[in-house]
mmCIF file of C-alpha atoms in Angstrom:
data_model
loop_
_atom_site.group_PDB
_atom_site.id
_atom_site.type_symbol
_atom_site.label_atom_id
_atom_site.label_comp_id
_atom_site.label_asym_id
_atom_site.label_seq_id
_atom_site.Cartn_x
_atom_site.Cartn_y
_atom_site.Cartn_z
ATOM 1 C CA MET A 1 6.370 -77.155 44.468
ATOM 2 C CA LYS A 2 3.402 -79.492 44.067
ATOM 3 C CA LEU A 3 0.527 -78.252 46.183
ATOM 4 C CA LYS A 4 -2.680 -80.270 46.068
ATOM 5 C CA GLY A 5 -4.721 -78.325 48.602
ATOM 6 C CA PHE A 6 -5.213 -74.790 49.906
ATOM 7 C CA ILE A 7 -6.864 -74.060 53.236
ATOM 8 C CA PHE A 8 -7.956 -70.475 53.849
ATOM 9 C CA ASP A 9 -8.806 -68.306 56.808
ATOM 10 C CA LEU A 10 -11.844 -66.083 56.179
ATOM 11 C CA ASP A 11 -11.874 -62.794 58.134
ATOM 12 C CA GLY A 12 -9.239 -60.403 56.788
ATOM 13 C CA THR A 13 -8.079 -62.980 54.240
ATOM 14 C CA LEU A 14 -10.949 -63.500 51.828
ATOM 15 C CA ILE A 15 -13.352 -60.793 52.994
ATOM 16 C CA ASN A 16 -12.957 -57.508 54.862
ATOM 17 C CA SER A 17 -15.094 -58.679 57.772
ATOM 18 C CA LEU A 18 -12.907 -57.883 60.787
ATOM 19 C CA PRO A 19 -14.495 -54.422 61.207
ATOM 20 C CA VAL A 20 -17.889 -56.161 61.254
ATOM 21 C CA VAL A 21 -16.695 -58.646 63.869
ATOM 22 C CA ARG A 22 -15.289 -55.983 66.184
ATOM 23 C CA THR A 23 -18.231 -53.587 65.886
ATOM 24 C CA SER A 24 -20.819 -56.332 66.375
ATOM 25 C CA LEU A 25 -18.963 -57.681 69.390
ATOM 26 C CA SER A 26 -18.520 -54.212 70.884
ATOM 27 C CA ARG A 27 -22.233 -53.430 70.538
ATOM 28 C CA THR A 28 -23.205 -56.778 72.056
ATOM 29 C CA LEU A 29 -20.919 -56.273 75.040
ATOM 30 C CA LEU A 30 -22.319 -52.790 75.581
ATOM 31 C CA GLU A 31 -25.877 -54.169 75.446
ATOM 32 C CA PHE A 32 -25.256 -57.035 77.876
ATOM 33 C CA SER A 33 -22.475 -55.653 80.099
ATOM 34 C CA GLY A 34 -23.522 -52.024 80.154
ATOM 35 C CA ARG A 35 -20.083 -50.676 79.309
ATOM 36 C CA GLU A 36 -17.782 -50.146 76.354
ATOM 37 C CA TYR A 37 -14.800 -52.473 75.998
ATOM 38 C CA SER A 38 -11.433 -51.087 74.917
ATOM 39 C CA ASN A 39 -9.737 -52.388 71.780
ATOM 40 C CA GLU A 40 -7.314 -54.329 73.964
ATOM 41 C CA GLU A 41 -10.163 -55.907 75.919
ATOM 42 C CA LEU A 42 -11.916 -56.879 72.689
ATOM 43 C CA SER A 43 -8.748 -58.445 71.295
ATOM 44 C CA SER A 44 -8.230 -60.450 74.485
ATOM 45 C CA LEU A 45 -11.567 -62.214 73.914
ATOM 46 C CA PHE A 46 -10.627 -63.670 70.528
ATOM 47 C CA GLY A 47 -9.626 -67.331 70.271
ATOM 48 C CA PRO A 48 -12.827 -69.212 71.085
ATOM 49 C CA SER A 49 -15.792 -68.919 68.750
ATOM 50 C CA GLU A 50 -18.519 -66.389 69.511
ATOM 51 C CA GLU A 51 -20.525 -69.126 71.221
ATOM 52 C CA GLY A 52 -17.596 -69.722 73.541
ATOM 53 C CA ILE A 53 -17.106 -66.025 74.244
ATOM 54 C CA PHE A 54 -20.729 -65.464 75.214
ATOM 55 C CA LYS A 55 -21.039 -68.692 77.204
ATOM 56 C CA LYS A 56 -18.091 -67.532 79.307
ATOM 57 C CA LEU A 57 -19.252 -63.931 79.710
ATOM 58 C CA TYR A 58 -22.993 -64.502 80.072
ATOM 59 C CA PRO A 59 -23.646 -68.114 81.093
ATOM 60 C CA ASP A 60 -27.293 -67.397 81.895
ATOM 61 C CA SER A 61 -28.048 -65.386 78.753
ATOM 62 C CA TRP A 62 -25.538 -66.599 76.185
ATOM 63 C CA ARG A 63 -28.212 -67.555 73.653
ATOM 64 C CA GLU A 64 -29.744 -64.085 73.790
ATOM 65 C CA SER A 65 -26.356 -62.373 73.531
ATOM 66 C CA LEU A 66 -25.288 -64.632 70.674
ATOM 67 C CA GLN A 67 -28.493 -63.884 68.760
ATOM 68 C CA PHE A 68 -28.037 -60.149 69.365
ATOM 69 C CA TYR A 69 -24.495 -60.449 68.005
ATOM 70 C CA LEU A 70 -25.603 -62.390 64.922
ATOM 71 C CA ASN A 71 -28.357 -59.875 64.193
ATOM 72 C CA GLU A 72 -25.822 -57.039 64.361
ATOM 73 C CA TYR A 73 -23.306 -59.021 62.346
ATOM 74 C CA ASN A 74 -25.825 -59.712 59.600
ATOM 75 C CA ARG A 75 -26.984 -56.085 59.460
ATOM 76 C CA LEU A 76 -23.494 -54.572 59.472
ATOM 77 C CA HIS A 77 -22.124 -57.084 56.966
ATOM 78 C CA VAL A 78 -23.983 -55.635 53.968
ATOM 79 C CA PRO A 79 -21.408 -52.952 52.994
ATOM 80 C CA TYR A 80 -18.614 -55.481 53.577
ATOM 81 C CA ALA A 81 -20.229 -58.267 51.567
ATOM 82 C CA GLU A 82 -17.906 -58.421 48.573
ATOM 83 C CA PRO A 83 -14.701 -60.481 48.800
ATOM 84 C CA PHE A 84 -11.460 -58.567 48.425
ATOM 85 C CA PRO A 85 -11.005 -57.635 44.738
ATOM 86 C CA GLY A 86 -9.345 -60.507 42.917
ATOM 87 C CA ILE A 87 -10.193 -63.207 45.485
ATOM 88 C CA VAL A 88 -12.818 -64.862 43.303
ATOM 89 C CA GLU A 89 -10.331 -64.965 40.425
ATOM 90 C CA ALA A 90 -7.660 -66.470 42.709
ATOM 91 C CA LEU A 91 -10.024 -69.176 43.953
ATOM 92 C CA THR A 92 -11.096 -69.877 40.382
ATOM 93 C CA LEU A 93 -7.450 -70.258 39.314
ATOM 94 C CA LEU A 94 -6.901 -72.818 42.060
ATOM 95 C CA HIS A 95 -10.153 -74.619 41.259
ATOM 96 C CA ASP A 96 -9.225 -74.802 37.561
ATOM 97 C CA ARG A 97 -5.929 -76.424 38.562
ATOM 98 C CA LYS A 98 -7.872 -79.147 40.422
ATOM 99 C CA ILE A 99 -6.606 -77.874 43.776
ATOM 100 C CA LYS A 100 -8.772 -78.854 46.737
ATOM 101 C CA LEU A 101 -10.033 -75.883 48.754
ATOM 102 C CA ALA A 102 -11.133 -75.648 52.380
ATOM 103 C CA LEU A 103 -11.911 -73.020 55.015
ATOM 104 C CA VAL A 104 -10.603 -73.143 58.579
ATOM 105 C CA SER A 105 -11.749 -70.200 60.688
ATOM 106 C CA GLY A 106 -12.147 -69.388 64.348
ATOM 107 C CA LYS A 107 -15.648 -68.061 63.630
ATOM 108 C CA GLY A 108 -18.746 -69.704 64.993
ATOM 109 C CA ALA A 109 -21.152 -71.517 62.716
ATOM 110 C CA GLY A 110 -23.725 -68.712 62.731
ATOM 111 C CA SER A 111 -21.425 -65.897 61.695
ATOM 112 C CA MET A 112 -19.691 -68.167 59.167
ATOM 113 C CA GLU A 113 -23.017 -68.848 57.465
ATOM 114 C CA ILE A 114 -23.812 -65.129 57.365
ATOM 115 C CA SER A 115 -20.428 -64.271 55.841
ATOM 116 C CA LEU A 116 -20.682 -67.012 53.244
ATOM 117 C CA LYS A 117 -24.213 -65.894 52.348
ATOM 118 C CA HIS A 118 -23.182 -62.269 51.864
ATOM 119 C CA SER A 119 -19.913 -63.012 50.057
ATOM 120 C CA GLY A 120 -21.102 -65.855 47.817
ATOM 121 C CA LEU A 121 -17.927 -67.828 48.556
ATOM 122 C CA LYS A 122 -19.431 -71.047 49.927
ATOM 123 C CA LYS A 123 -19.463 -72.804 46.541
ATOM 124 C CA TYR A 124 -15.667 -72.730 46.279
ATOM 125 C CA PHE A 125 -14.960 -74.883 49.350
ATOM 126 C CA GLU A 126 -15.532 -78.581 49.808
ATOM 127 C CA VAL A 127 -14.749 -78.445 53.537
ATOM 128 C CA ILE A 128 -15.702 -75.601 55.921
ATOM 129 C CA THR A 129 -14.616 -75.793 59.561
ATOM 130 C CA THR A 130 -15.604 -73.307 62.247
ATOM 131 C CA GLY A 131 -13.968 -72.567 65.578
ATOM 132 C CA SER A 132 -13.992 -74.279 68.945
ATOM 133 C CA GLU A 133 -16.003 -72.890 71.846
ATOM 134 C CA ASP A 134 -13.227 -73.252 74.401
ATOM 135 C CA ARG A 135 -9.997 -72.225 72.640
ATOM 136 C CA ALA A 136 -8.197 -71.295 69.441
ATOM 137 C CA SER A 137 -8.041 -74.595 67.556
ATOM 138 C CA LYS A 138 -6.804 -74.049 64.014
ATOM 139 C CA PRO A 139 -3.945 -76.595 64.082
ATOM 140 C CA GLU A 140 -6.211 -79.522 64.923
ATOM 141 C CA HIS A 141 -8.764 -78.439 62.326
ATOM 142 C CA ILE A 142 -6.080 -78.115 59.650
ATOM 143 C CA GLN A 143 -4.874 -81.605 60.597
ATOM 144 C CA GLN A 144 -8.403 -82.977 60.310
ATOM 145 C CA ILE A 145 -8.621 -81.707 56.739
ATOM 146 C CA LEU A 146 -5.237 -83.229 55.887
ATOM 147 C CA ASP A 147 -6.516 -86.540 57.214
ATOM 148 C CA GLN A 148 -9.743 -86.219 55.256
ATOM 149 C CA TRP A 149 -7.911 -85.401 52.041
ATOM 150 C CA GLU A 150 -5.207 -87.984 52.752
ATOM 151 C CA PHE A 151 -2.549 -85.427 51.820
ATOM 152 C CA SER A 152 0.840 -85.003 53.432
ATOM 153 C CA PRO A 153 1.519 -81.591 55.043
ATOM 154 C CA ASP A 154 3.956 -80.547 52.327
ATOM 155 C CA GLU A 155 1.162 -80.861 49.771
ATOM 156 C CA VAL A 156 -1.039 -78.243 51.452
ATOM 157 C CA ALA A 157 -0.844 -74.497 52.165
ATOM 158 C CA TYR A 158 -2.696 -72.478 54.798
ATOM 159 C CA VAL A 159 -3.437 -68.849 53.894
ATOM 160 C CA GLY A 160 -4.221 -66.413 56.705
ATOM 161 C CA ASP A 161 -3.716 -62.817 57.789
ATOM 162 C CA ILE A 162 -2.410 -63.014 61.383
ATOM 163 C CA ALA A 163 0.644 -64.349 63.177
ATOM 164 C CA TYR A 164 -1.385 -67.159 64.748
ATOM 165 C CA ASP A 165 -2.158 -68.439 61.252
ATOM 166 C CA VAL A 166 1.564 -68.818 60.520
ATOM 167 C CA GLN A 167 2.061 -70.529 63.879
ATOM 168 C CA SER A 168 -0.860 -72.891 63.232
ATOM 169 C CA ALA A 169 0.419 -73.834 59.775
ATOM 170 C CA ARG A 170 3.902 -74.528 61.115
ATOM 171 C CA GLU A 171 2.551 -76.635 63.955
ATOM 172 C CA VAL A 172 0.920 -78.978 61.450
ATOM 173 C CA GLY A 173 3.691 -78.736 58.853
ATOM 174 C CA VAL A 174 1.730 -77.142 56.007
ATOM 175 C CA LEU A 175 3.077 -74.199 54.000
ATOM 176 C CA PRO A 176 2.337 -70.904 55.829
ATOM 177 C CA ILE A 177 1.212 -68.190 53.418
ATOM 178 C CA SER A 178 0.373 -64.731 54.747
ATOM 179 C CA ALA A 179 -2.289 -62.492 53.241
ATOM 180 C CA LEU A 180 -1.353 -58.909 54.085
ATOM 181 C CA TRP A 181 -3.689 -57.059 51.731
ATOM 182 C CA ALA A 182 -6.326 -56.005 54.290
ATOM 183 C CA GLU A 183 -6.187 -52.652 56.076
ATOM 184 C CA THR A 184 -6.489 -54.621 59.307
ATOM 185 C CA ALA A 185 -3.381 -56.755 58.623
ATOM 186 C CA GLN A 186 -0.674 -56.506 61.282
ATOM 187 C CA ALA A 187 2.172 -56.905 58.833
ATOM 188 C CA GLN A 188 5.079 -56.512 61.257
ATOM 189 C CA LYS A 189 3.804 -59.185 63.637
ATOM 190 C CA VAL A 190 3.099 -61.545 60.759
ATOM 191 C CA LEU A 191 6.433 -61.022 58.983
ATOM 192 C CA ALA A 192 8.260 -61.557 62.281
ATOM 193 C CA MET A 193 6.950 -65.149 62.117
ATOM 194 C CA ASN A 194 8.763 -65.662 58.793
ATOM 195 C CA PRO A 195 5.953 -67.118 56.679
ATOM 196 C CA ALA A 196 7.020 -69.083 53.624
ATOM 197 C CA LYS A 197 5.274 -66.535 51.418
ATOM 198 C CA ALA A 198 3.702 -63.159 52.164
ATOM 199 C CA PHE A 199 1.647 -61.119 49.724
ATOM 200 C CA ASP A 200 0.635 -57.498 50.166
ATOM 201 C CA SER A 201 -1.872 -57.641 47.313
ATOM 202 C CA VAL A 202 -4.270 -60.194 45.890
ATOM 203 C CA ASP A 203 -2.775 -59.524 42.446
ATOM 204 C CA SER A 204 0.669 -60.693 43.602
ATOM 205 C CA PHE A 205 -0.945 -63.783 45.140
ATOM 206 C CA LYS A 206 -2.697 -64.547 41.836
ATOM 207 C CA GLU A 207 0.561 -64.072 39.930
ATOM 208 C CA TRP A 208 2.254 -66.559 42.243
ATOM 209 C CA ILE A 209 -0.537 -69.066 41.634
ATOM 210 C CA ILE A 210 -0.183 -68.662 37.876
ATOM 211 C CA ASN A 211 3.601 -69.010 37.863
ATOM 212 C CA VAL A 212 4.239 -71.522 40.654
ATOM 213 C CA VAL A 213 1.209 -73.572 41.681
#
């Protein structure tokens, strides 16, 4: 296996930020809708970036709701700032092997910047792509990075924590690798997609990098 590039998801893959996302979104919806959303209702909103979510829900006050969300996200992010233990070492291993690194996330630009500021991970990635306002768009963003790098799909892996990440990788033809080390990982749904590799710990992912990449 000769991989020249790794593209990563962020939330639930590199940092434990999904609780921050859900709590910030829930508090924003309560502030602007006047009611609490169920977990199922929250999950149904994901796909577009935060900008897209708030433009759809609050077309006349989306800027205010987005800023409220970002303020909450920034405040709540502090105890979740550190990357998962071992992630920095894994990224360093890949960097030392001259592997190109990129981020493809469904997050909006504002929350991405906050997460990168708190986690200190920005320096590891030469390309950072945020989500689309109108839909989930990871496959096209992964393809854009392939085009930019001028790599074939079999030379690149995409690492993410949800079933959609496996689907997105397969759609483009890159190697789907599943990160199942977060408490928020839905392992059964992900494994049902048959990723090429699945790791339940960062240590096992690092070992694979050392022995295979």
